[in-house]
Short mmCIF file of C-alpha atoms in Angstrom, two decimals:
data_model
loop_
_atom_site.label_atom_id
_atom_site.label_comp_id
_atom_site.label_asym_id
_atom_site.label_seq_id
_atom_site.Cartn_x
_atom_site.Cartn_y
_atom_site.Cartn_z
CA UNK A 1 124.99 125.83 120.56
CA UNK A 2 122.96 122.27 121.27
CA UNK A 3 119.31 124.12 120.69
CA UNK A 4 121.04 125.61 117.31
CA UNK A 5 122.45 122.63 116.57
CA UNK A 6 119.69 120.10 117.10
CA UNK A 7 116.77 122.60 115.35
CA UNK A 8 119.10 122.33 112.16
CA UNK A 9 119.57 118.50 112.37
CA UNK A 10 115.81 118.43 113.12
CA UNK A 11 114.72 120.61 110.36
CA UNK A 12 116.80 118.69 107.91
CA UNK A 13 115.41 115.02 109.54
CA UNK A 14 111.90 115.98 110.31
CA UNK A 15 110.96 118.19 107.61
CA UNK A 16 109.93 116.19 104.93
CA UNK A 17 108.14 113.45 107.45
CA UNK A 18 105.79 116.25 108.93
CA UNK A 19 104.91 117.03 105.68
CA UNK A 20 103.90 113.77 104.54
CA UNK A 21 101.95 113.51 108.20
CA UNK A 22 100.47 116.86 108.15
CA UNK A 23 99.96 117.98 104.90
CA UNK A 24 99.51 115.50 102.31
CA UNK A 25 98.29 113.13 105.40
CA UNK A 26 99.49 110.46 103.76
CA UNK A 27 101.11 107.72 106.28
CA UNK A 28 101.94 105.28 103.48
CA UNK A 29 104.43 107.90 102.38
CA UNK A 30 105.81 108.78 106.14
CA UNK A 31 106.63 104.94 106.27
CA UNK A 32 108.34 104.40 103.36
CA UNK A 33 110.36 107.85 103.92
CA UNK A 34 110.82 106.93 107.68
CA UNK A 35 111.86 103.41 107.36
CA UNK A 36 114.56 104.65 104.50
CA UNK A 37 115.76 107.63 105.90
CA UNK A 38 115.92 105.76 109.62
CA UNK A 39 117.67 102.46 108.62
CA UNK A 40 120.02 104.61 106.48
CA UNK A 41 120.61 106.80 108.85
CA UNK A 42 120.87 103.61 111.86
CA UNK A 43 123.42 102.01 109.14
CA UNK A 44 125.52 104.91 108.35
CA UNK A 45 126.11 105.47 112.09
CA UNK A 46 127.34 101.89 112.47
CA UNK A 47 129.48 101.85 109.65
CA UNK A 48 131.11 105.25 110.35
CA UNK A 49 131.63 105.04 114.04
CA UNK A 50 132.31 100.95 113.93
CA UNK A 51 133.35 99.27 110.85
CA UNK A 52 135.57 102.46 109.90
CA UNK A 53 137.38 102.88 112.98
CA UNK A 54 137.85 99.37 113.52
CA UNK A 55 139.13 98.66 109.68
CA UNK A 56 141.53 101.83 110.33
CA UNK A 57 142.68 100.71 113.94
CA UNK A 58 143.98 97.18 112.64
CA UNK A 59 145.38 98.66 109.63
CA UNK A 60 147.74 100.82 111.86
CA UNK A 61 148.13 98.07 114.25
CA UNK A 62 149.77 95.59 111.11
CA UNK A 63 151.90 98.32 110.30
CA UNK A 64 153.19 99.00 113.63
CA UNK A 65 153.77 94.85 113.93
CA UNK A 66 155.45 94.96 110.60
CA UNK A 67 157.66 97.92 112.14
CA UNK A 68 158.43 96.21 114.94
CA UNK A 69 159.57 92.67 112.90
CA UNK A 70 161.44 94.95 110.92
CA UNK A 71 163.73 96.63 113.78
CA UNK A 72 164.52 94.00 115.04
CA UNK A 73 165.01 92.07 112.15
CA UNK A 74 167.98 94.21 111.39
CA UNK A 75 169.12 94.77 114.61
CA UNK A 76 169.04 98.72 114.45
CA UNK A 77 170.19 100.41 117.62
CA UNK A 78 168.14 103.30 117.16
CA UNK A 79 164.63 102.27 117.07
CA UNK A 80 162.42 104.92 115.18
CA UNK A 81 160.02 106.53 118.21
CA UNK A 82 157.00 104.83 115.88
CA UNK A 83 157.95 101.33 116.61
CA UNK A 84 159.23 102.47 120.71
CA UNK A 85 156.78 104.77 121.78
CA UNK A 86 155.60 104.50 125.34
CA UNK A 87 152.01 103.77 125.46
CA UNK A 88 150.76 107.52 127.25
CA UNK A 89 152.29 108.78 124.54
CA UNK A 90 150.36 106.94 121.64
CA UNK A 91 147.22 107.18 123.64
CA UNK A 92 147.68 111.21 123.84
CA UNK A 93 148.09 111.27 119.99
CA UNK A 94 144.78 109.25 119.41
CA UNK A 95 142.22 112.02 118.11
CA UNK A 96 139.35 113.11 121.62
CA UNK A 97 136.46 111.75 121.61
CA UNK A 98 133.49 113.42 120.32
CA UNK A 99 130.50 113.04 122.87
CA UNK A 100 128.16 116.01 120.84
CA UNK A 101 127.58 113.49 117.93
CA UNK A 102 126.66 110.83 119.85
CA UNK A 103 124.05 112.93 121.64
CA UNK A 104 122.67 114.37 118.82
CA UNK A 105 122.39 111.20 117.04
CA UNK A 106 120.27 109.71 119.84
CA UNK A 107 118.30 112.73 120.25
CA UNK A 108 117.36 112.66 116.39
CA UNK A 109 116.89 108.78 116.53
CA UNK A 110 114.56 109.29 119.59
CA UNK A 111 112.54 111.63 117.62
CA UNK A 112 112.19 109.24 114.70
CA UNK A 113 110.73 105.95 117.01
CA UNK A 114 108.66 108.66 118.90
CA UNK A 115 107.29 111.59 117.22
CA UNK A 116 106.17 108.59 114.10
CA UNK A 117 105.66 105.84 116.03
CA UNK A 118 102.13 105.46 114.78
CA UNK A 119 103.32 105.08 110.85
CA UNK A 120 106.10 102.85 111.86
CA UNK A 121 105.79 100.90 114.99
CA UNK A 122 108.42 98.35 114.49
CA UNK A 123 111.44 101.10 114.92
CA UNK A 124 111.58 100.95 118.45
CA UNK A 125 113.17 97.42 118.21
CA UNK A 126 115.40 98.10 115.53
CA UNK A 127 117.01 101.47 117.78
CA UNK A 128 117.38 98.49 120.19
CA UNK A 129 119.00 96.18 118.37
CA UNK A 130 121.58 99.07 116.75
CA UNK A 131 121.79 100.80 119.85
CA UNK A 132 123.21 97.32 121.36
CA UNK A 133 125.60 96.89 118.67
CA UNK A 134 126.68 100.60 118.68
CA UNK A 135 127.42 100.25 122.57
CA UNK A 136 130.14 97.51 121.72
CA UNK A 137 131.32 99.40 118.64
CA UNK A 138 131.42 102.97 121.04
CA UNK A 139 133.69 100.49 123.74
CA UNK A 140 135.83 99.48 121.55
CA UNK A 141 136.42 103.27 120.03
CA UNK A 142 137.09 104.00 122.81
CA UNK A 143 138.97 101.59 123.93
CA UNK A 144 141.52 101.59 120.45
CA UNK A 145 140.88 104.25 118.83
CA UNK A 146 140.13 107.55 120.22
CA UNK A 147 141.26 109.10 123.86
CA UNK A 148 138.92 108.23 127.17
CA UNK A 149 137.33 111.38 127.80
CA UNK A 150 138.02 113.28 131.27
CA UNK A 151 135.42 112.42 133.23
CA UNK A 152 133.30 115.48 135.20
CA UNK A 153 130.97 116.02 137.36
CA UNK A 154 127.53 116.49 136.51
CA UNK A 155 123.80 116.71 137.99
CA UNK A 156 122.56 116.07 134.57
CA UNK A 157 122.76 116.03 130.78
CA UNK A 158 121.45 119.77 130.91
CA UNK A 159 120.10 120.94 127.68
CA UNK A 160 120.26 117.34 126.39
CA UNK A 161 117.47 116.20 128.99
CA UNK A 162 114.92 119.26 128.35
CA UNK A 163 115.23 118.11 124.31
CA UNK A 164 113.84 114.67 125.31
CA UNK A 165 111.31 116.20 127.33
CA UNK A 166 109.89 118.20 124.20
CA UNK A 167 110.13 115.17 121.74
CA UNK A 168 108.28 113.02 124.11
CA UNK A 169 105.59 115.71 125.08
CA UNK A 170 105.35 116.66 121.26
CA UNK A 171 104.85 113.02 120.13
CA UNK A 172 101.68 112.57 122.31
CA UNK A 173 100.49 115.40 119.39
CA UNK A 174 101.68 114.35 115.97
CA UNK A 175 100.64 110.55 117.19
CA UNK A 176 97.22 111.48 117.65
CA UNK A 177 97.18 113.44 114.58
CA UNK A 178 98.73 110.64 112.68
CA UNK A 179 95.86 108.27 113.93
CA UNK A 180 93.18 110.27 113.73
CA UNK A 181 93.65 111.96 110.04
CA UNK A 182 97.11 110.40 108.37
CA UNK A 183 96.20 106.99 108.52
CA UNK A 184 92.51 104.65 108.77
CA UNK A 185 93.77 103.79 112.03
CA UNK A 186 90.54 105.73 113.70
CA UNK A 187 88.17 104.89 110.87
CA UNK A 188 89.10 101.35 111.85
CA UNK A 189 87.85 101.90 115.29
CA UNK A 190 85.12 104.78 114.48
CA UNK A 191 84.16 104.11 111.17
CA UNK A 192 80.92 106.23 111.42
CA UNK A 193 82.08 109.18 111.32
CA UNK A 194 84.19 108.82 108.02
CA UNK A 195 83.71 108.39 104.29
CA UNK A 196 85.71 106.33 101.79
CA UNK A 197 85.81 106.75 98.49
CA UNK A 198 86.67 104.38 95.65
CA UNK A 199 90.09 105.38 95.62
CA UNK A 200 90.59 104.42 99.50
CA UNK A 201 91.00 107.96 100.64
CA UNK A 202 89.23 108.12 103.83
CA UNK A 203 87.44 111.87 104.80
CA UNK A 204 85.19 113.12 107.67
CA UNK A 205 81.43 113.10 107.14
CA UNK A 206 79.47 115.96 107.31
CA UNK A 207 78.65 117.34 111.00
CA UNK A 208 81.20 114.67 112.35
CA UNK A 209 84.30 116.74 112.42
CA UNK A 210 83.84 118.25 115.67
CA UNK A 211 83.12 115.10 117.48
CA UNK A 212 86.41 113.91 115.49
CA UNK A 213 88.29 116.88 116.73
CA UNK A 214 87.30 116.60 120.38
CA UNK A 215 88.39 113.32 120.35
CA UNK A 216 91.74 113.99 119.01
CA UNK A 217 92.33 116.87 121.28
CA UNK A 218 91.07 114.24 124.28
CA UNK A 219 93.19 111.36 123.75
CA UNK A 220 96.41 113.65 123.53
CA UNK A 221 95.27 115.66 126.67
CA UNK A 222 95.04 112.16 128.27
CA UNK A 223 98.51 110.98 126.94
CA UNK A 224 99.83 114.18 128.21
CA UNK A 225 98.01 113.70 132.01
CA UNK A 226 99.14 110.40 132.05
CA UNK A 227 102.77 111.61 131.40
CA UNK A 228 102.62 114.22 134.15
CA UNK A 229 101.29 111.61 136.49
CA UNK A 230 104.16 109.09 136.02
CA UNK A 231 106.51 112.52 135.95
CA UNK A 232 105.22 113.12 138.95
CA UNK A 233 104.90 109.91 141.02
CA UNK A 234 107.40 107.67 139.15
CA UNK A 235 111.28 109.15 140.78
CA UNK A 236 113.93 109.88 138.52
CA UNK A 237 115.83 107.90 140.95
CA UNK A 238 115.07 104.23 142.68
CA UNK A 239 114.93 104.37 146.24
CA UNK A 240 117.92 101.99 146.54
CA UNK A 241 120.52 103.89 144.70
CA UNK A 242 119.22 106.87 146.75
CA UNK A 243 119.76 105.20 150.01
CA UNK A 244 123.59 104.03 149.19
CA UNK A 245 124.07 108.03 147.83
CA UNK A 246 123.15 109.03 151.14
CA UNK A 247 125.13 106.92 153.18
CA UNK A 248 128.50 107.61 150.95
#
């Protein structure tokens, strides 16, 4: 369900930005799609699971004050259960919390400051700064709004954590792609080995597109061996927080 789930978000997400990257090579046009379809997409997630829930949660609060003056404005006897409901009982009618959205969303917004971070650098800090205001907005939901999930046991995220692994692996590709052939970040560095014409379009010179490709292919393989070496001598866990599960 999550690997069916997250290849149709992707597909709809990605689709268009690999095309721009990989076909047209054009990274003026992955920019301007990413940096619309991302801060859209950052937005939209604020408003929907923030501003929405909080506008709706003080709207019901007002009209369960205005209950309240009005009972016992009148004096009834019978209170209506709205207005003298214990509070279990109005926290088990709040709707459950949805945790699969939120993953997916930060799996997809991972993919967007990773797998593009060449055409648009400066997304990184913007995830940060909506993640940071999402975390309040998510405390608050779930705080107000919806029901605390049941918490359970778990070693992992499961699936969740081998989807980051293939974003991050994958971006050490389409990165090196994007600088090498999308954009005149390489001709910047290298600019031997290309042509320009009087348009601006930038092209490989004759006889140099093997030396190009080798070094494409070279700086990803060393992306990806520096990646295995932090996997690999970098622990999931700090020391500390393994010594104090030990000793519980």
């Amino acid at each position: 369900m999550i690997i069916k789930r997250f290849m149709f978000e992707a597909s709809d997400c990605y689709l268009v930005l690999f095309y721009l990257a990989f076909f047209e090579q054009d990274v003026v046009k992955v920019r301007s799609e990413l940096i619309s379809v991302f801060h859209v997409d950052t937005f939209r997630r604020l408003l929907l699971e923030g501003v929405v829930p909080y506008l709706t949660q003080k709207v019901k609060s007002r009209r369960k004050e205005a209950a309240v003056a009005l009972s016992k404005k009148t004096d009834d006897e019978v209170v209506s259960d709205e207005t003298n409901i214990s509070t279990l009982v109005e926290n088990s009618k709040k709707d459950h919390y949805d945790q699969f959205d939120d993953y997916i969303e930060m799996i997809i917004q991972l993919g967007y400051i990773t797998l593009f971070a060449s055409a648009y650098p400066l997304a990184p800090f913007v995830a940060i700064i909506a993640n940071f205001i999402e975390l309040r907005l998510d405390a608050f939901k779930l705080t107000y709004v919806t029901m605390r999930p049941r918490p359970m046991p778990s070693s992992d995220i499961g699936t969740w954590k081998v989807l980051i692994k293939i974003i991050v692996w994958m971006s050490a590709i389409t990165n090196c792609f994007i600088f090498c052939f999308s954009s005149m970040q390489m001709y910047q560095y290298l600019p031997e080995y290309f042509t320009v014409d009087k348009y601006g379009e930038h092209d490989l010179k004759a006889g140099s597109g093997i030396i190009v490709i080798f070094l494409l292919f070279g700086i990803e393989r060393l992306l990806i061996v520096l990646g295995l070496l932090i996997d690999l001598f970098v622990p999931d866990m700090p020391e500390a927080i393994v010594k104090k599960k030990k000793k519980r």
